[in-house]
């Protein structure tokens, strides 16, 4: 009887042991299918998210530029806030920015339309006068008939009414692009207004995503990063404003065509690190060729001198106070940002580099310094 009881218990135990193995085998057979299905769903979700991001790329760029401008204008708002409430300070800053933008449009657009109309109407005569100049004759004598044939081809192109219509169509296309750009600028200004008004609340909400015991450190780090971005934007805007004002004065003195437009080109170019000032200087000097080669030469010499002063006098004094980034990292960040995101990438690359440096100095380095070798380890022996 006892043996039968032992055998029954053994059989029951084996049956219980076999049941989990059978379930595990069934799960093992099901898992590859489930893993494949989940993987396929993950890829599908990633593709859908990628498509959404691609469709919203323009909107995301607007939001990024608006946040960048809000952080850049926040130091001015903070300074005005010492005497006035924050809503009034935000309203003053936004009003000044909108009035400046409207003033630029009112000063540039009518002149630009007039100059384009005159260029279409007087283009053939300008080419004939250019070909009759002593400078053109000397170049023709130096290079022979090839240069003269090329000039005649340009004159024939301009005199053809069909080509004039093509040029007009291109001008209309440029006008449509300008209208689209104006719409984008308007959206960015509106978003900048909202972001400036709610910047502090946005920072507080961002801190809520961090555990409570780390919020104080995170808030301090966020303030340092936003301050670095703001100081960089103000420093770069100061350099661009200096270049724009000096360009307007110089180009007006030498009689350059549309000096206000060329000054705006110089201002926009100076907002782009490294290559912006050089590119704008070359463009303005080439446009001055419309007046005379001497005017273009004077403009080129002026910009050559100005770039040296900006590189060795203005930029170190302004940007060292704005954001402390080593020179090598400035070059690397600007080139990498331009390669990844074009002009916008080059604009935000240096403040991003400054933010990374701040994070490394205040998070990574203290963490590494706190890692001390325990006593009695092999390294101390």
CSV table of C-alpha atoms in Angstrom, one decimal:
chain,number,residue,atom,x,y,z
A,1,UNK,CA,0.0,0.0,0.0
A,2,UNK,CA,2.8,2.3,0.9
A,3,UNK,CA,4.6,1.6,-2.4
A,4,UNK,CA,1.4,2.4,-4.4
A,5,UNK,CA,1.1,5.7,-2.6
A,6,UNK,CA,4.7,6.6,-3.4
A,7,UNK,CA,4.2,5.7,-7.0
A,8,UNK,CA,1.1,7.8,-7.2
A,9,UNK,CA,2.8,10.8,-5.7
A,10,UNK,CA,5.7,10.4,-8.1
A,11,UNK,CA,3.4,10.2,-11.1
A,12,UNK,CA,1.6,13.3,-9.9
A,13,UNK,CA,4.8,15.2,-9.4
A,14,UNK,CA,6.0,14.3,-12.9
A,15,UNK,CA,2.7,15.4,-14.3
A,16,UNK,CA,3.0,18.7,-12.5
A,17,UNK,CA,6.6,19.2,-13.7
A,18,UNK,CA,5.6,18.4,-17.3
A,19,UNK,CA,2.8,21.0,-17.4
A,20,UNK,CA,5.1,24.1,-17.1
A,21,UNK,CA,7.5,22.5,-19.7
A,22,UNK,CA,4.6,22.1,-22.1
A,23,UNK,CA,3.4,25.7,-21.5
A,24,UNK,CA,7.0,27.0,-21.9
A,25,UNK,CA,7.3,25.1,-25.2
A,26,UNK,CA,4.0,26.5,-26.4
A,27,UNK,CA,5.2,30.1,-25.5
A,28,UNK,CA,8.5,29.4,-27.2
A,29,UNK,CA,6.7,28.5,-30.3
A,30,UNK,CA,4.5,31.6,-30.1
A,31,UNK,CA,7.3,34.1,-29.2
A,32,UNK,CA,9.0,34.3,-32.6
A,33,UNK,CA,5.7,35.2,-34.3
A,34,UNK,CA,4.9,37.8,-31.5
A,35,UNK,CA,8.3,39.3,-31.7
A,36,UNK,CA,8.1,39.6,-35.5
A,37,UNK,CA,4.6,41.1,-35.2
A,38,UNK,CA,5.7,43.6,-32.6
A,39,UNK,CA,8.8,44.5,-34.7
A,40,UNK,CA,6.7,45.1,-37.8
A,41,UNK,CA,4.3,47.3,-35.8
A,42,UNK,CA,7.3,49.2,-34.4
A,43,UNK,CA,8.7,49.8,-37.9
A,44,UNK,CA,5.2,50.9,-39.1
A,45,UNK,CA,4.9,53.3,-36.2
A,46,UNK,CA,8.3,54.7,-36.9
A,47,UNK,CA,7.5,55.2,-40.6
A,48,UNK,CA,4.2,57.0,-39.6
A,49,UNK,CA,6.0,59.2,-37.1
A,50,UNK,CA,8.7,60.0,-39.7
A,51,UNK,CA,6.1,60.9,-42.3
A,52,UNK,CA,4.3,63.2,-39.7
A,53,UNK,CA,7.6,64.9,-38.9
A,54,UNK,CA,8.4,65.4,-42.6
A,55,UNK,CA,5.0,66.9,-43.2
A,56,UNK,CA,5.4,69.2,-40.1
A,57,UNK,CA,9.0,70.1,-40.9
A,58,UNK,CA,8.2,73.7,-41.8
A,59,UNK,CA,6.0,74.1,-38.6
A,60,UNK,CA,8.8,72.6,-36.5
A,61,UNK,CA,11.3,75.1,-38.0
A,62,UNK,CA,9.0,78.0,-37.2
A,63,UNK,CA,8.7,76.8,-33.6
A,64,UNK,CA,12.5,76.3,-33.3
A,65,UNK,CA,13.2,79.8,-34.7
A,66,UNK,CA,10.6,81.3,-32.4
A,67,UNK,CA,12.0,79.7,-29.3
A,68,UNK,CA,15.5,80.7,-30.4
A,69,UNK,CA,14.3,84.4,-30.8
A,70,UNK,CA,12.4,84.3,-27.5
A,71,UNK,CA,15.5,83.1,-25.6
A,72,UNK,CA,17.5,85.8,-27.4
A,73,UNK,CA,15.1,88.6,-26.5
A,74,UNK,CA,14.5,87.4,-23.0
A,75,UNK,CA,17.6,89.3,-21.5
A,76,UNK,CA,16.1,92.6,-22.9
A,77,UNK,CA,12.7,91.7,-21.4
A,78,UNK,CA,14.3,90.9,-18.1
A,79,UNK,CA,16.2,94.2,-18.1
A,80,UNK,CA,13.0,96.2,-18.8
A,81,UNK,CA,11.1,94.0,-16.2
A,82,UNK,CA,13.2,95.7,-13.4
A,83,UNK,CA,11.1,98.8,-13.9
A,84,UNK,CA,7.8,97.5,-15.5
A,85,UNK,CA,5.7,94.4,-15.2
A,86,UNK,CA,6.6,91.5,-17.5
A,87,UNK,CA,3.6,91.8,-19.8
A,88,UNK,CA,4.5,95.4,-20.4
A,89,UNK,CA,8.1,94.5,-21.0
A,90,UNK,CA,7.1,91.8,-23.5
A,91,UNK,CA,4.8,94.2,-25.3
A,92,UNK,CA,7.5,96.9,-25.6
A,93,UNK,CA,10.1,94.4,-27.0
A,94,UNK,CA,7.6,92.9,-29.5
A,95,UNK,CA,6.5,96.4,-30.6
A,96,UNK,CA,10.0,97.5,-31.2
A,97,UNK,CA,10.8,94.3,-33.2
A,98,UNK,CA,7.5,94.6,-35.3
A,99,UNK,CA,8.2,98.3,-36.0
A,100,UNK,CA,11.7,97.6,-37.0
A,101,UNK,CA,10.6,94.8,-39.3
A,102,UNK,CA,7.8,97.1,-40.8
A,103,UNK,CA,10.3,99.9,-41.3
A,104,UNK,CA,12.7,97.6,-43.1
A,105,UNK,CA,9.9,96.5,-45.4
A,106,UNK,CA,8.7,100.0,-46.1
A,107,UNK,CA,12.3,101.1,-46.8
A,108,UNK,CA,13.3,98.2,-49.0
A,109,UNK,CA,10.2,96.9,-50.9
A,110,UNK,CA,9.3,100.0,-52.8
A,111,UNK,CA,12.9,100.6,-53.8
A,112,UNK,CA,13.4,97.0,-54.8
A,113,UNK,CA,10.2,97.0,-57.0
A,114,UNK,CA,11.4,100.3,-58.6
A,115,UNK,CA,14.9,99.0,-59.3
A,116,UNK,CA,13.6,95.7,-60.8
A,117,UNK,CA,11.2,97.7,-63.1
A,118,UNK,CA,14.0,100.0,-64.2
A,119,UNK,CA,16.2,97.1,-64.8
A,120,UNK,CA,13.7,95.4,-67.1
A,121,UNK,CA,13.0,98.7,-68.9
A,122,UNK,CA,16.5,100.1,-69.2
A,123,UNK,CA,18.4,96.8,-69.4
A,124,UNK,CA,19.3,97.0,-73.1
A,125,UNK,CA,20.5,100.6,-72.8
A,126,UNK,CA,22.6,99.7,-69.7
A,127,UNK,CA,24.3,96.9,-71.6
A,128,UNK,CA,25.0,99.2,-74.6
A,129,UNK,CA,26.4,101.9,-72.3
A,130,UNK,CA,28.5,99.2,-70.5
A,131,UNK,CA,29.8,98.0,-73.9
A,132,UNK,CA,30.7,101.6,-74.9
A,133,UNK,CA,32.8,102.2,-71.7
A,134,UNK,CA,36.5,102.4,-71.8
A,135,UNK,CA,36.8,99.6,-69.3
A,136,UNK,CA,34.9,97.2,-71.5
A,137,UNK,CA,36.9,98.2,-74.6
A,138,UNK,CA,40.2,97.5,-72.8
A,139,UNK,CA,38.9,94.1,-71.7
A,140,UNK,CA,37.8,93.3,-75.2
A,141,UNK,CA,41.1,94.2,-76.6
A,142,UNK,CA,42.8,92.0,-74.0
A,143,UNK,CA,40.7,88.9,-74.5
A,144,UNK,CA,39.8,89.3,-78.2
A,145,UNK,CA,36.5,88.5,-79.9
A,146,UNK,CA,35.4,85.9,-77.4
A,147,UNK,CA,34.5,88.4,-74.8
A,148,UNK,CA,32.8,90.7,-77.3
A,149,UNK,CA,30.7,87.8,-78.7
A,150,UNK,CA,29.6,86.9,-75.1
A,151,UNK,CA,28.5,90.5,-74.5
A,152,UNK,CA,26.6,90.6,-77.8
A,153,UNK,CA,24.8,87.4,-76.8
A,154,UNK,CA,23.8,89.0,-73.5
A,155,UNK,CA,22.5,92.1,-75.4
A,156,UNK,CA,20.5,89.9,-77.8
A,157,UNK,CA,19.0,88.0,-74.9
A,158,UNK,CA,17.9,91.2,-73.2
A,159,UNK,CA,16.5,92.7,-76.3
A,160,UNK,CA,14.3,89.7,-77.1
A,161,UNK,CA,10.7,90.3,-75.9
A,162,UNK,CA,10.2,86.6,-75.2
A,163,UNK,CA,13.2,86.6,-72.8
A,164,UNK,CA,11.8,89.7,-71.1
A,165,UNK,CA,8.6,87.8,-70.4
A,166,UNK,CA,10.6,84.9,-69.0
A,167,UNK,CA,12.5,87.3,-66.8
A,168,UNK,CA,9.2,88.8,-65.7
A,169,UNK,CA,7.9,85.3,-64.9
A,170,UNK,CA,10.9,84.7,-62.8
A,171,UNK,CA,10.3,88.0,-61.0
A,172,UNK,CA,6.8,86.9,-60.3
A,173,UNK,CA,8.0,83.6,-58.9
A,174,UNK,CA,10.5,85.5,-56.7
A,175,UNK,CA,7.6,87.7,-55.6
A,176,UNK,CA,5.6,84.6,-54.6
A,177,UNK,CA,8.6,83.3,-52.7
A,178,UNK,CA,8.9,86.7,-50.9
A,179,UNK,CA,5.1,86.5,-50.0
A,180,UNK,CA,5.6,83.0,-48.6
A,181,UNK,CA,8.6,84.2,-46.6
A,182,UNK,CA,6.6,87.2,-45.3
A,183,UNK,CA,3.9,84.7,-44.1
A,184,UNK,CA,6.5,82.6,-42.3
A,185,UNK,CA,8.1,85.7,-40.7
A,186,UNK,CA,4.6,86.7,-39.4
A,187,UNK,CA,4.0,83.3,-37.9
A,188,UNK,CA,7.4,83.3,-36.3
A,189,UNK,CA,6.8,86.8,-34.8
A,190,UNK,CA,3.4,85.6,-33.3
A,191,UNK,CA,5.0,82.5,-31.9
A,192,UNK,CA,7.9,84.5,-30.5
A,193,UNK,CA,5.3,86.8,-28.7
A,194,UNK,CA,3.6,83.8,-27.0
A,195,UNK,CA,6.9,82.1,-26.1
A,196,UNK,CA,8.3,85.3,-24.5
A,197,UNK,CA,5.1,85.8,-22.5
A,198,UNK,CA,5.1,82.2,-21.2
A,199,UNK,CA,8.8,81.5,-21.1
A,200,UNK,CA,8.9,81.1,-17.3
A,201,UNK,CA,5.9,78.9,-17.2
A,202,UNK,CA,7.4,76.7,-19.9
A,203,UNK,CA,10.6,76.3,-17.8
A,204,UNK,CA,8.5,75.3,-14.8
A,205,UNK,CA,6.5,72.8,-16.8
A,206,UNK,CA,9.8,71.4,-18.2
A,207,UNK,CA,11.1,70.9,-14.7
A,208,UNK,CA,8.0,68.9,-13.7
A,209,UNK,CA,9.2,66.1,-16.0
A,210,UNK,CA,12.3,65.7,-13.8
A,211,UNK,CA,12.2,63.8,-10.4
A,212,UNK,CA,11.6,66.2,-7.5
A,213,UNK,CA,15.0,65.6,-6.0
A,214,UNK,CA,16.7,66.7,-9.2
A,215,UNK,CA,14.5,69.7,-10.1
A,216,UNK,CA,16.6,72.3,-8.5
A,217,UNK,CA,19.7,71.2,-10.3
A,218,UNK,CA,17.8,70.9,-13.6
A,219,UNK,CA,16.2,74.4,-13.2
A,220,UNK,CA,19.6,76.0,-12.6
A,221,UNK,CA,21.0,74.1,-15.6
A,222,UNK,CA,18.1,75.2,-17.7
A,223,UNK,CA,18.6,78.9,-16.7
A,224,UNK,CA,22.3,78.7,-17.6
A,225,UNK,CA,21.6,77.2,-21.0
A,226,UNK,CA,18.8,79.7,-21.8
A,227,UNK,CA,21.0,82.5,-20.7
A,228,UNK,CA,23.9,81.3,-22.9
A,229,UNK,CA,21.5,81.2,-25.9
A,230,UNK,CA,20.1,84.6,-25.1
A,231,UNK,CA,23.6,86.2,-24.8
A,232,UNK,CA,24.7,84.6,-28.0
A,233,UNK,CA,21.7,85.9,-30.0
A,234,UNK,CA,22.2,89.4,-28.6
A,235,UNK,CA,25.9,89.3,-29.3
A,236,UNK,CA,25.4,88.1,-32.9
A,237,UNK,CA,22.6,90.7,-33.5
A,238,UNK,CA,24.9,93.5,-32.2
A,239,UNK,CA,27.6,92.5,-34.6
A,240,UNK,CA,25.1,92.4,-37.5
A,241,UNK,CA,23.6,95.7,-36.5
A,242,UNK,CA,27.1,97.3,-36.5
A,243,UNK,CA,27.8,95.9,-39.9
A,244,UNK,CA,24.4,97.0,-41.3
A,245,UNK,CA,24.7,100.6,-40.1
A,246,UNK,CA,28.3,101.0,-41.2
A,247,UNK,CA,27.5,99.4,-44.6
A,248,UNK,CA,24.6,101.8,-45.1
A,249,UNK,CA,26.8,104.8,-44.4
A,250,UNK,CA,29.7,103.7,-46.6
A,251,UNK,CA,27.5,102.5,-49.5
A,252,UNK,CA,25.6,105.8,-49.4
A,253,UNK,CA,28.8,107.8,-49.5
A,254,UNK,CA,30.3,105.9,-52.5
A,255,UNK,CA,27.0,106.0,-54.4
A,256,UNK,CA,26.2,102.3,-54.5
A,257,UNK,CA,22.9,101.2,-56.0
A,258,UNK,CA,20.1,100.6,-53.4
A,259,UNK,CA,22.3,101.1,-50.3
A,260,UNK,CA,19.4,100.3,-48.0
A,261,UNK,CA,19.0,96.9,-49.6
A,262,UNK,CA,22.7,96.2,-49.6
A,263,UNK,CA,22.9,97.2,-45.9
A,264,UNK,CA,20.1,94.7,-45.2
A,265,UNK,CA,22.1,92.0,-47.0
A,266,UNK,CA,25.1,92.9,-44.8
A,267,UNK,CA,23.0,92.7,-41.7
A,268,UNK,CA,21.5,89.3,-42.6
A,269,UNK,CA,24.8,87.9,-43.6
A,270,UNK,CA,26.5,88.9,-40.3
A,271,UNK,CA,23.9,86.8,-38.5
A,272,UNK,CA,25.4,83.7,-40.0
A,273,UNK,CA,28.7,82.7,-38.3
A,274,UNK,CA,32.0,82.4,-40.1
A,275,UNK,CA,30.9,82.7,-43.8
A,276,UNK,CA,28.0,85.1,-43.5
A,277,UNK,CA,29.9,88.4,-43.4
A,278,UNK,CA,32.3,87.3,-46.2
A,279,UNK,CA,29.4,86.1,-48.5
A,280,UNK,CA,27.4,89.3,-48.0
A,281,UNK,CA,30.5,91.4,-48.6
A,282,UNK,CA,31.2,89.6,-51.9
A,283,UNK,CA,27.5,90.0,-53.0
A,284,UNK,CA,27.5,93.7,-52.2
A,285,UNK,CA,30.8,94.3,-54.0
A,286,UNK,CA,29.6,92.5,-57.1
A,287,UNK,CA,26.3,94.5,-57.1
A,288,UNK,CA,28.4,97.7,-56.9
A,289,UNK,CA,29.8,96.8,-60.4
A,290,UNK,CA,26.5,98.1,-61.8
A,291,UNK,CA,27.8,101.6,-61.0
A,292,UNK,CA,31.5,101.2,-61.9
A,293,UNK,CA,34.5,99.0,-61.2
A,294,UNK,CA,36.0,101.7,-59.0
A,295,UNK,CA,32.9,101.7,-56.8
A,296,UNK,CA,33.0,97.9,-56.5
A,297,UNK,CA,36.8,98.1,-55.7
A,298,UNK,CA,36.1,100.7,-52.9
A,299,UNK,CA,33.4,98.5,-51.5
A,300,UNK,CA,35.6,95.4,-51.5
A,301,UNK,CA,38.4,97.2,-49.8
A,302,UNK,CA,36.1,98.6,-47.2
A,303,UNK,CA,34.6,95.1,-46.4
A,304,UNK,CA,38.1,93.6,-46.3
A,305,UNK,CA,39.1,96.1,-43.7
A,306,UNK,CA,35.9,95.7,-41.8
A,307,UNK,CA,36.2,91.9,-41.6
A,308,UNK,CA,39.6,92.3,-40.0
A,309,UNK,CA,38.2,94.7,-37.4
A,310,UNK,CA,35.2,92.5,-36.7
A,311,UNK,CA,37.4,89.4,-36.4
A,312,UNK,CA,40.1,90.8,-34.1
A,313,UNK,CA,38.3,93.7,-32.3
A,314,UNK,CA,34.5,93.6,-32.3
A,315,UNK,CA,33.8,89.9,-32.2
A,316,UNK,CA,36.2,89.0,-29.3
A,317,UNK,CA,34.9,91.8,-27.1
A,318,UNK,CA,31.2,91.1,-27.7
A,319,UNK,CA,31.1,87.3,-28.1
A,320,UNK,CA,33.5,86.6,-25.2
A,321,UNK,CA,31.0,88.3,-22.9
A,322,UNK,CA,28.1,86.6,-24.6
A,323,UNK,CA,29.1,83.0,-24.7
A,324,UNK,CA,32.4,81.3,-23.8
A,325,UNK,CA,33.1,78.8,-26.6
A,326,UNK,CA,36.7,77.9,-27.6
A,327,UNK,CA,37.6,79.1,-31.1
A,328,UNK,CA,38.1,75.6,-32.5
A,329,UNK,CA,34.7,74.5,-31.3
A,330,UNK,CA,33.1,77.6,-32.9
A,331,UNK,CA,34.5,76.5,-36.3
A,332,UNK,CA,33.5,72.9,-35.8
A,333,UNK,CA,30.0,73.7,-34.6
A,334,UNK,CA,29.3,76.2,-37.4
A,335,UNK,CA,30.5,73.9,-40.1
A,336,UNK,CA,28.7,70.9,-38.7
A,337,UNK,CA,25.5,72.9,-38.1
A,338,UNK,CA,25.6,74.3,-41.6
A,339,UNK,CA,26.1,70.8,-43.1
A,340,UNK,CA,23.1,69.4,-41.1
A,341,UNK,CA,20.7,72.2,-41.1
A,342,UNK,CA,21.8,74.8,-43.6
A,343,UNK,CA,21.7,78.5,-42.6
A,344,UNK,CA,19.4,77.7,-39.6
A,345,UNK,CA,21.7,75.0,-38.4
A,346,UNK,CA,24.7,77.3,-38.6
A,347,UNK,CA,22.8,79.9,-36.6
A,348,UNK,CA,21.9,77.6,-33.7
A,349,UNK,CA,25.1,75.6,-33.8
A,350,UNK,CA,27.2,77.8,-31.5
A,351,UNK,CA,24.6,78.3,-28.8
A,352,UNK,CA,24.0,74.5,-28.9
A,353,UNK,CA,27.8,74.0,-28.4
A,354,UNK,CA,27.8,76.5,-25.5
A,355,UNK,CA,24.9,74.6,-23.9
A,356,UNK,CA,26.7,71.3,-24.3
A,357,UNK,CA,29.8,72.8,-22.6
A,358,UNK,CA,27.6,74.1,-19.7
A,359,UNK,CA,26.0,70.6,-19.3
A,360,UNK,CA,29.5,68.9,-19.3
A,361,UNK,CA,30.9,71.4,-16.8
A,362,UNK,CA,28.0,71.2,-14.4
A,363,UNK,CA,26.8,67.6,-14.8
A,364,UNK,CA,29.4,65.4,-16.3
A,365,UNK,CA,32.5,66.8,-14.5
A,366,UNK,CA,31.0,66.9,-11.0
A,367,UNK,CA,29.8,63.3,-11.5
A,368,UNK,CA,33.2,62.1,-12.5
A,369,UNK,CA,34.9,64.1,-9.7
A,370,UNK,CA,32.7,62.4,-7.2
A,371,UNK,CA,33.9,58.9,-8.2
A,372,UNK,CA,36.7,58.4,-5.7
A,373,UNK,CA,38.7,55.1,-5.5
A,374,UNK,CA,37.7,53.3,-2.3
A,375,UNK,CA,40.4,52.7,0.3
A,376,UNK,CA,42.3,49.4,0.1
A,377,UNK,CA,41.8,48.8,-3.6
A,378,UNK,CA,44.5,47.5,-5.9
A,379,UNK,CA,45.1,50.9,-7.5
A,380,UNK,CA,46.1,52.5,-4.1
A,381,UNK,CA,48.5,49.6,-3.4
